[in-house]
CSV table of C-alpha atoms and ligand atoms in Angstrom, one decimal:
chain,number,residue,atom,x,y,z
A,1,MET,CA,2.6,-14.4,14.1
A,2,SER,CA,2.4,-11.0,12.4
A,3,LEU,CA,-0.8,-8.9,12.4
A,4,GLN,CA,-3.6,-9.7,10.1
A,5,SER,CA,-5.5,-6.7,8.7
A,6,ILE,CA,-7.8,-8.6,6.4
A,7,LYS,CA,-9.8,-11.8,7.4
A,8,TYR,CA,-11.7,-13.5,4.6
A,9,VAL,CA,-13.7,-16.7,4.1
A,10,GLN,CA,-16.1,-17.1,1.2
A,11,GLY,CA,-19.1,-14.7,1.8
A,12,LYS,CA,-17.5,-13.0,4.8
A,13,LEU,CA,-14.9,-10.2,5.0
A,14,GLU,CA,-13.6,-8.5,8.2
A,15,ILE,CA,-11.0,-5.8,8.5
A,16,LEU,CA,-9.0,-4.6,11.5
A,17,ASP,CA,-10.3,-1.1,12.1
A,18,GLN,CA,-7.1,0.9,11.8
A,19,LEU,CA,-8.7,4.1,13.2
A,20,LEU,CA,-8.8,2.4,16.6
A,21,LEU,CA,-5.1,1.2,16.6
A,22,PRO,CA,-2.9,1.1,18.5
A,23,LEU,CA,-5.1,1.0,21.6
A,24,ASN,CA,-8.0,-1.2,20.4
A,25,SER,CA,-7.8,-4.2,18.0
A,26,LYS,CA,-11.3,-4.6,16.7
A,27,TYR,CA,-12.4,-6.3,13.5
A,28,ILE,CA,-15.4,-4.9,11.6
A,29,ASP,CA,-17.6,-6.6,9.0
A,30,VAL,CA,-17.5,-5.5,5.4
A,31,LYS,CA,-20.8,-6.8,4.1
A,32,GLY,CA,-20.5,-5.5,0.5
A,33,VAL,CA,-19.3,-2.8,-1.8
A,34,GLU,CA,-21.0,0.1,0.1
A,35,ASP,CA,-19.2,-0.9,3.2
A,36,GLY,CA,-16.0,-1.5,1.2
A,37,TRP,CA,-16.1,2.0,-0.2
A,38,LYS,CA,-16.7,3.5,3.3
A,39,VAL,CA,-13.9,1.7,5.1
A,40,ILE,CA,-11.4,2.7,2.4
A,41,ASN,CA,-12.6,6.3,2.2
A,42,ARG,CA,-12.6,6.7,6.0
A,43,MET,CA,-9.2,5.0,6.2
A,44,GLN,CA,-10.3,2.2,8.5
A,45,VAL,CA,-8.2,0.2,6.0
A,46,ARG,CA,-5.4,2.0,4.2
A,47,GLY,CA,-2.2,1.3,2.3
A,48,ALA,CA,-2.3,0.9,-1.5
A,49,PRO,CA,-2.3,-3.0,-1.7
A,50,ALA,CA,-4.8,-3.4,1.2
A,51,ILE,CA,-7.1,-0.9,-0.4
A,52,ALA,CA,-7.3,-2.9,-3.6
A,53,ILE,CA,-7.7,-6.3,-1.8
A,54,VAL,CA,-10.4,-5.1,0.5
A,55,GLY,CA,-12.2,-3.3,-2.3
A,56,CYS,CA,-12.2,-6.3,-4.6
A,57,LEU,CA,-13.1,-8.7,-1.8
A,58,SER,CA,-16.0,-6.5,-0.7
A,59,LEU,CA,-17.4,-7.1,-4.2
A,60,ALA,CA,-16.7,-10.9,-3.9
A,61,VAL,CA,-18.8,-11.0,-0.7
A,62,GLU,CA,-21.6,-9.2,-2.4
A,63,LEU,CA,-21.5,-11.5,-5.5
A,64,TYR,CA,-21.3,-14.6,-3.4
A,65,ASN,CA,-24.6,-13.8,-1.7
A,66,GLU,CA,-26.4,-12.8,-5.0
A,67,ASN,CA,-28.0,-14.8,-7.8
A,68,PHE,CA,-27.9,-13.6,-11.4
A,69,ASP,CA,-30.2,-14.6,-14.2
A,70,SER,CA,-27.6,-13.7,-16.9
A,71,LYS,CA,-23.9,-13.2,-17.4
A,72,LYS,CA,-24.7,-9.7,-18.9
A,73,THR,CA,-26.3,-8.5,-15.7
A,74,MET,CA,-23.4,-9.9,-13.6
A,75,ARG,CA,-20.9,-8.2,-15.9
A,76,GLN,CA,-22.7,-4.8,-15.6
A,77,GLU,CA,-22.8,-5.1,-11.9
A,78,ILE,CA,-19.1,-6.0,-11.7
A,79,GLU,CA,-18.0,-3.1,-13.9
A,80,GLY,CA,-20.2,-0.5,-12.2
A,81,LYS,CA,-19.2,-1.5,-8.6
A,82,LEU,CA,-15.5,-1.8,-9.3
A,83,ASN,CA,-15.5,1.7,-10.9
A,84,TYR,CA,-17.3,3.0,-7.8
A,85,LEU,CA,-14.7,1.4,-5.5
A,86,VAL,CA,-11.9,3.1,-7.5
A,87,SER,CA,-13.4,6.5,-6.5
A,88,ALA,CA,-13.0,5.9,-2.8
A,89,ARG,CA,-9.4,7.3,-2.8
A,90,PRO,CA,-7.7,8.8,-5.8
A,91,THR,CA,-3.9,8.5,-5.4
A,92,ALA,CA,-3.0,4.8,-5.0
A,93,VAL,CA,-3.3,3.0,-8.4
A,94,ASN,CA,-3.7,-0.6,-7.1
A,95,MET,CA,-7.5,-0.5,-6.9
A,96,LYS,CA,-7.7,0.8,-10.4
A,97,ILE,CA,-5.3,-1.8,-11.8
A,98,ALA,CA,-7.2,-4.6,-10.1
A,99,ALA,CA,-10.6,-3.2,-11.3
A,100,ASP,CA,-9.4,-3.0,-14.9
A,101,GLU,CA,-8.1,-6.6,-14.7
A,102,LEU,CA,-11.4,-7.9,-13.2
A,103,ILE,CA,-13.5,-6.0,-15.7
A,104,ASN,CA,-11.5,-7.6,-18.6
A,105,LEU,CA,-12.0,-11.0,-17.0
A,106,ALA,CA,-15.8,-10.3,-16.7
A,107,ASN,CA,-15.9,-9.2,-20.4
A,108,GLU,CA,-14.0,-12.4,-21.5
A,109,LEU,CA,-16.2,-14.7,-19.5
A,110,THR,CA,-19.4,-13.0,-20.8
A,111,LYS,CA,-18.3,-13.6,-24.4
A,112,ASP,CA,-17.3,-17.3,-23.7
A,113,GLU,CA,-20.2,-19.4,-24.8
A,114,ASN,CA,-18.9,-22.4,-22.9
A,115,CYS,CA,-19.1,-20.6,-19.6
A,116,SER,CA,-22.3,-20.6,-17.6
A,117,VAL,CA,-23.5,-17.9,-15.2
A,118,ASN,CA,-22.5,-20.0,-12.2
A,119,GLU,CA,-19.1,-20.8,-13.7
A,120,MET,CA,-18.6,-17.1,-14.3
A,121,LYS,CA,-19.3,-16.3,-10.7
A,122,SER,CA,-17.0,-19.0,-9.4
A,123,LYS,CA,-14.2,-17.9,-11.7
A,124,PHE,CA,-14.6,-14.3,-10.6
A,125,LEU,CA,-14.5,-15.3,-6.9
A,126,GLU,CA,-11.5,-17.5,-7.4
A,127,THR,CA,-9.5,-14.7,-9.2
A,128,THR,CA,-10.4,-12.2,-6.5
A,129,GLU,CA,-9.6,-14.5,-3.6
A,130,ALA,CA,-6.2,-15.3,-5.2
A,131,MET,CA,-5.2,-11.7,-4.6
A,132,LEU,CA,-4.6,-12.4,-0.9
A,133,GLU,CA,-2.1,-15.2,-1.4
A,134,LYS,CA,-0.4,-13.5,-4.3
A,135,ASP,CA,0.1,-10.3,-2.3
A,136,ILE,CA,1.9,-12.1,0.5
A,137,SER,CA,4.1,-14.1,-1.9
A,138,ASP,CA,4.9,-10.9,-3.8
A,139,ASN,CA,5.8,-9.1,-0.6
A,140,LYS,CA,8.2,-12.0,0.4
A,141,ALA,CA,9.9,-11.7,-3.0
A,142,ILE,CA,10.2,-7.9,-2.5
A,143,GLY,CA,11.6,-8.5,1.0
A,144,LYS,CA,14.3,-10.8,-0.4
A,145,PHE,CA,15.3,-8.6,-3.3
A,146,GLY,CA,15.3,-5.5,-1.2
A,147,ALA,CA,17.3,-6.9,1.7
A,148,GLU,CA,19.9,-8.2,-0.8
A,149,ALA,CA,20.1,-4.8,-2.6
A,150,ILE,CA,20.6,-2.9,0.6
A,151,LEU,CA,23.3,-5.2,1.9
A,152,GLN,CA,25.1,-5.1,-1.4
A,153,SER,CA,25.1,-1.3,-1.6
A,154,TYR,CA,26.2,-1.1,2.1
A,155,GLY,CA,29.2,-3.3,1.2
A,156,LYS,CA,30.1,-4.3,4.7
A,157,ASP,CA,29.3,-7.6,6.4
A,158,SER,CA,27.8,-6.0,9.6
A,159,PRO,CA,24.0,-5.6,10.2
A,160,VAL,CA,22.5,-2.4,9.0
A,161,LYS,CA,20.4,0.5,10.3
A,162,VAL,CA,17.5,1.6,8.0
A,163,LEU,CA,14.8,4.2,8.0
A,164,THR,CA,11.3,3.8,6.8
A,165,HIS,CA,8.3,6.2,6.5
A,166,CYS,CA,4.5,5.7,6.9
A,167,ASN,CA,3.1,2.2,7.2
A,168,THR,CA,3.9,-0.5,4.6
A,169,GLY,CA,3.6,-3.6,6.7
A,170,SER,CA,1.0,-6.3,7.5
A,171,LEU,CA,-1.6,-3.6,8.1
A,172,ALA,CA,-1.1,-2.1,4.6
A,173,THR,CA,-1.1,-5.3,2.7
A,174,ALA,CA,-2.4,-8.9,2.9
A,175,GLY,CA,0.6,-9.7,5.1
A,176,TYR,CA,4.4,-9.4,5.5
A,177,GLY,CA,4.5,-5.9,3.9
A,178,THR,CA,6.5,-4.2,1.2
A,179,ALA,CA,9.1,-1.8,2.6
A,180,LEU,CA,8.5,-3.3,6.0
A,181,GLY,CA,8.8,-6.7,4.3
A,182,VAL,CA,12.4,-5.7,3.4
A,183,VAL,CA,13.0,-4.8,7.0
A,184,ARG,CA,11.5,-8.1,8.1
A,185,LYS,CA,13.7,-10.0,5.7
A,186,LEU,CA,16.8,-8.2,7.0
A,187,LYS,CA,15.9,-9.3,10.5
A,188,GLU,CA,15.3,-12.9,9.3
A,189,MET,CA,18.8,-12.8,7.7
A,190,GLY,CA,20.3,-11.6,11.0
A,191,LYS,CA,21.3,-8.4,9.2
A,192,LEU,CA,19.1,-5.8,10.9
A,193,GLU,CA,20.8,-3.7,13.5
A,194,HIS,CA,17.9,-1.3,13.9
A,195,VAL,CA,15.0,0.3,12.1
A,196,PHE,CA,13.9,3.9,12.6
A,197,CYS,CA,10.3,4.8,11.7
A,198,THR,CA,9.0,8.3,11.3
A,199,GLU,CA,5.9,9.5,13.1
A,200,THR,CA,4.4,10.5,9.6
A,201,ARG,CA,2.5,13.6,10.5
A,202,PRO,CA,-0.3,14.5,10.3
A,203,TYR,CA,-2.1,11.1,10.1
A,204,ASN,CA,0.6,9.4,12.2
A,205,GLN,CA,0.6,6.0,10.3
A,206,GLY,CA,4.2,5.6,11.6
A,207,ALA,CA,3.6,6.3,15.3
A,208,ARG,CA,0.2,4.5,15.4
A,209,LEU,CA,0.7,1.6,13.0
A,210,THR,CA,4.3,1.0,12.1
A,211,ALA,CA,5.5,1.4,15.7
A,212,PHE,CA,2.6,-1.0,16.7
A,213,GLU,CA,3.7,-3.6,14.1
A,214,LEU,CA,7.4,-3.3,15.0
A,215,VAL,CA,6.7,-3.7,18.8
A,216,HIS,CA,4.3,-6.6,18.0
A,217,ASP,CA,6.9,-8.4,15.8
A,218,LYS,CA,9.7,-7.7,18.3
A,219,LEU,CA,11.9,-5.9,15.7
A,220,PRO,CA,14.6,-3.6,17.1
A,221,ALA,CA,13.0,-0.2,16.4
A,222,THR,CA,12.9,3.5,17.4
A,223,LEU,CA,10.3,6.1,16.5
A,224,ILE,CA,11.4,9.6,15.4
A,225,VAL,CA,9.4,12.6,14.5
A,226,ASP,CA,9.5,13.7,10.9
A,227,SER,CA,11.7,16.7,11.5
A,228,MET,CA,14.5,14.5,12.9
A,229,VAL,CA,15.4,12.8,9.7
A,230,ALA,CA,18.3,15.0,8.7
A,231,ALA,CA,19.8,14.8,12.3
A,232,LEU,CA,19.3,11.0,12.2
A,233,MET,CA,21.1,10.6,8.9
A,234,ARG,CA,24.0,12.8,10.1
A,235,SER,CA,24.6,10.9,13.3
A,236,LYS,CA,23.3,7.3,13.1
A,237,ASN,CA,25.1,5.7,10.1
A,238,ILE,CA,21.9,4.8,8.2
A,239,ALA,CA,22.6,2.3,5.5
A,240,ALA,CA,19.4,2.9,3.4
A,241,VAL,CA,15.9,4.4,3.3
A,242,VAL,CA,13.1,2.1,2.2
A,243,VAL,CA,9.6,3.3,1.7
A,244,GLY,CA,6.4,2.1,-0.1
A,245,ALA,CA,4.5,3.6,-3.0
A,246,ASP,CA,1.0,4.5,-3.9
A,247,ARG,CA,1.7,5.0,-7.6
A,248,VAL,CA,4.9,4.8,-9.5
A,249,ALA,CA,4.9,6.6,-12.9
A,250,ALA,CA,6.6,5.2,-16.1
A,251,ASN,CA,9.7,7.3,-15.5
A,252,GLY,CA,10.0,6.1,-11.9
A,253,ASP,CA,8.6,9.3,-10.2
A,254,THR,CA,6.9,7.9,-7.1
A,255,ALA,CA,3.8,9.1,-5.2
A,256,ASN,CA,3.9,8.0,-1.5
A,257,LYS,CA,2.9,9.4,1.9
A,258,ILE,CA,3.5,13.1,2.4
A,259,GLY,CA,7.1,13.6,3.7
A,260,THR,CA,8.6,10.9,1.5
A,261,TYR,CA,10.0,13.5,-0.9
A,262,GLN,CA,11.8,15.5,1.7
A,263,ILE,CA,13.4,12.3,3.1
A,264,ALA,CA,14.7,11.5,-0.4
A,265,VAL,CA,16.2,15.0,-0.7
A,266,VAL,CA,17.9,14.6,2.7
A,267,ALA,CA,19.1,11.1,1.9
A,268,LYS,CA,20.7,12.4,-1.4
A,269,HIS,CA,22.5,15.0,0.6
A,270,HIS,CA,23.9,12.4,3.0
A,271,ASN,CA,24.7,9.9,0.1
A,272,ILE,CA,22.3,7.3,1.6
A,273,PRO,CA,20.6,5.1,-1.0
A,274,PHE,CA,16.8,5.6,-1.2
A,275,TYR,CA,14.7,2.6,-2.3
A,276,VAL,CA,11.0,2.3,-3.1
A,277,ALA,CA,9.4,-1.1,-2.5
A,278,ALA,CA,6.4,-1.6,-4.8
A,279,PRO,CA,4.7,-4.5,-6.3
A,280,LEU,CA,3.8,-4.3,-10.0
A,281,THR,CA,0.3,-3.5,-8.9
A,282,SER,CA,1.5,-0.1,-7.7
A,283,ILE,CA,3.2,0.8,-11.0
A,284,ASP,CA,1.3,2.8,-13.5
A,285,ILE,CA,3.2,2.8,-16.8
A,286,ASN,CA,0.3,4.5,-18.5
A,287,ILE,CA,1.3,7.8,-17.0
A,288,ALA,CA,4.6,9.4,-18.1
A,289,ASN,CA,5.6,11.1,-14.9
A,290,GLY,CA,4.6,12.2,-11.4
A,291,ASP,CA,2.9,15.4,-12.7
A,292,CYS,CA,0.0,13.2,-13.9
A,293,ILE,CA,-0.7,11.8,-10.4
A,294,ILE,CA,-3.7,13.1,-8.6
A,295,ILE,CA,-2.8,14.0,-5.0
A,296,GLU,CA,-5.5,13.5,-2.4
A,297,GLU,CA,-6.1,16.5,-0.1
A,298,ARG,CA,-7.5,15.7,3.3
A,299,PRO,CA,-9.4,17.7,5.9
A,300,ASP,CA,-7.7,20.5,7.9
A,301,ARG,CA,-8.8,18.8,11.1
A,302,GLU,CA,-6.1,16.1,10.7
A,303,MET,CA,-3.6,19.0,11.1
A,304,THR,CA,-5.3,21.2,13.6
A,305,HIS,CA,-6.4,18.5,16.1
A,306,VAL,CA,-4.9,15.6,17.9
A,307,GLY,CA,-7.9,13.5,18.8
A,308,GLU,CA,-10.4,15.9,20.3
A,309,HIS,CA,-7.7,18.4,21.3
A,310,ARG,CA,-7.1,21.4,19.1
A,311,ILE,CA,-3.3,22.2,18.7
A,312,ALA,CA,-3.4,24.8,15.9
A,313,ALA,CA,-4.4,28.4,16.4
A,314,PRO,CA,-8.1,28.8,15.5
A,315,GLY,CA,-8.6,30.7,12.2
A,316,ILE,CA,-5.3,29.5,10.6
A,317,LYS,CA,-5.6,28.1,7.0
A,318,CYS,CA,-4.2,24.6,6.3
A,319,TRP,CA,-2.9,22.8,3.3
A,320,ASN,CA,-3.1,19.0,3.8
A,321,PRO,CA,-1.9,16.9,0.8
A,322,ALA,CA,-1.8,13.2,1.8
A,323,PHE,CA,0.9,12.3,-0.6
A,324,ASP,CA,3.9,13.9,-2.4
A,325,VAL,CA,5.9,12.8,-5.5
A,326,THR,CA,9.6,11.9,-5.2
A,327,PRO,CA,11.4,12.5,-8.5
A,328,ALA,CA,13.0,9.4,-10.0
A,329,SER,CA,16.4,11.2,-9.9
A,330,LEU,CA,16.4,10.7,-6.1
A,331,ILE,CA,15.5,7.0,-6.2
A,332,LYS,CA,18.3,4.4,-6.3
A,333,GLY,CA,16.0,1.4,-7.1
A,334,ILE,CA,12.4,0.3,-7.3
A,335,ILE,CA,12.2,-3.0,-5.5
A,336,THR,CA,9.5,-5.2,-7.1
A,337,GLU,CA,8.6,-8.9,-6.8
A,338,HIS,CA,10.6,-9.5,-10.0
A,339,GLY,CA,13.8,-7.7,-8.9
A,340,VAL,CA,15.2,-4.3,-8.3
A,341,PHE,CA,14.9,-1.9,-11.2
A,342,SER,CA,16.5,1.5,-11.8
A,343,PRO,CA,13.8,4.1,-12.5
A,344,HIS,CA,15.4,4.6,-15.9
A,345,ASN,CA,14.5,1.1,-17.2
A,346,LEU,CA,11.5,0.5,-15.0
A,347,ALA,CA,8.9,0.9,-17.8
A,348,GLU,CA,10.7,-1.3,-20.2
A,349,ASN,CA,11.0,-4.1,-17.5
A,350,VAL,CA,7.4,-3.8,-16.5
A,351,LYS,CA,6.2,-4.0,-20.1
A,352,ASN,CA,8.4,-7.1,-20.7
A,353,LEU,CA,7.0,-8.7,-17.5
A,354,GLN,CA,3.4,-7.9,-18.6
A,355,ASN,CA,4.0,-9.6,-21.9
A,356,VAL,CA,5.2,-12.8,-20.4
B,1,MRU,O1,-2.9,7.3,3.3
B,1,MRU,P1,-2.4,5.9,3.4
B,1,MRU,O2,-2.1,5.5,4.8
B,1,MRU,O3,-3.2,4.9,2.6
B,1,MRU,O4,-0.9,5.9,2.7
B,1,MRU,C1,-0.2,4.8,2.7
B,1,MRU,C2,1.2,5.0,2.1
B,1,MRU,O5,1.5,6.0,1.6
B,1,MRU,C3,2.0,3.7,1.9
B,1,MRU,O6,3.4,4.1,2.0
B,1,MRU,C4,1.7,3.1,0.6
B,1,MRU,O7,0.3,2.9,0.4
B,1,MRU,C5,2.4,1.7,0.4
B,1,MRU,S1,1.6,0.5,1.5
B,1,MRU,C6,2.4,-1.0,1.1
């Protein structure tokens, strides 16, 4: 069984504390929105889909344990708390999209004269809880579309070697994973020769989390440090790169973990197809291009220290953006739960899907 980052039953939410991995597997309680904001902000849970799911479920837990005297009060609380959760981390769009959808739902239910306070609460909980199942089924669809696209572009019948960056697996989602879901599907099809994962400096999501998942799930895998990517591509016959996304703009420009952009540049040089695996909840067609994406900057300490041990010269200044933007021109396809789209027709396809 693959790892479970989020455990939920009505009124109770627990997350696997990712700051303690890979050495300790400890679940912590998320008792409400204040806890939800903290675990997201401190990166005890991270990865764009998991951030949104934990944020929304933290509100579900709080609402479950609360009684409301009117729908208006419930609506105000839902809106205020969801907007607060969006502020926990700025780059990934999933929490914002989920918040907007839930606020719309709360507005509609408030207006609906046939809906009681209790019915409104039940409907809200039901919709929020459905995110868990939907994320897993979306990831399985992404896995299938992505694996097929990679095999088709490789063009040979033999199993493939792929490279991934950061962590996009069960720990970053409700389960199965996006880019790591594609890798998982290749394995299920008997078509994965090997997956290479980058260390993902400075936060080391690759070394700490992806490597942990790959070992746990017995996938044939090797860890490399970020500066080995070009050498790997030159010597190891890599069939494709597949990464996740925190926010994809309308033109296909993609914000993802720092280091993604340079991997895409090097992949282009080696003529290796570069894919982004992202559910529709990571696609922000309201922004024209990657210049509009706010990039989170993180504390110097993540660069200057490994644990308690200082590795950088005292006094040196640091620049620590957590994400970068890969231009659409370097991306062969955006793998969604509805198929693989070229960045050029992404917005059109997403708009059509939203109108269905
Ligand atoms: O800072 P993080 O660990 O939240 O960043 C995670 C990533 O960049 C992932 O690639 C992205 O969220 C996709 S997870 C399916």
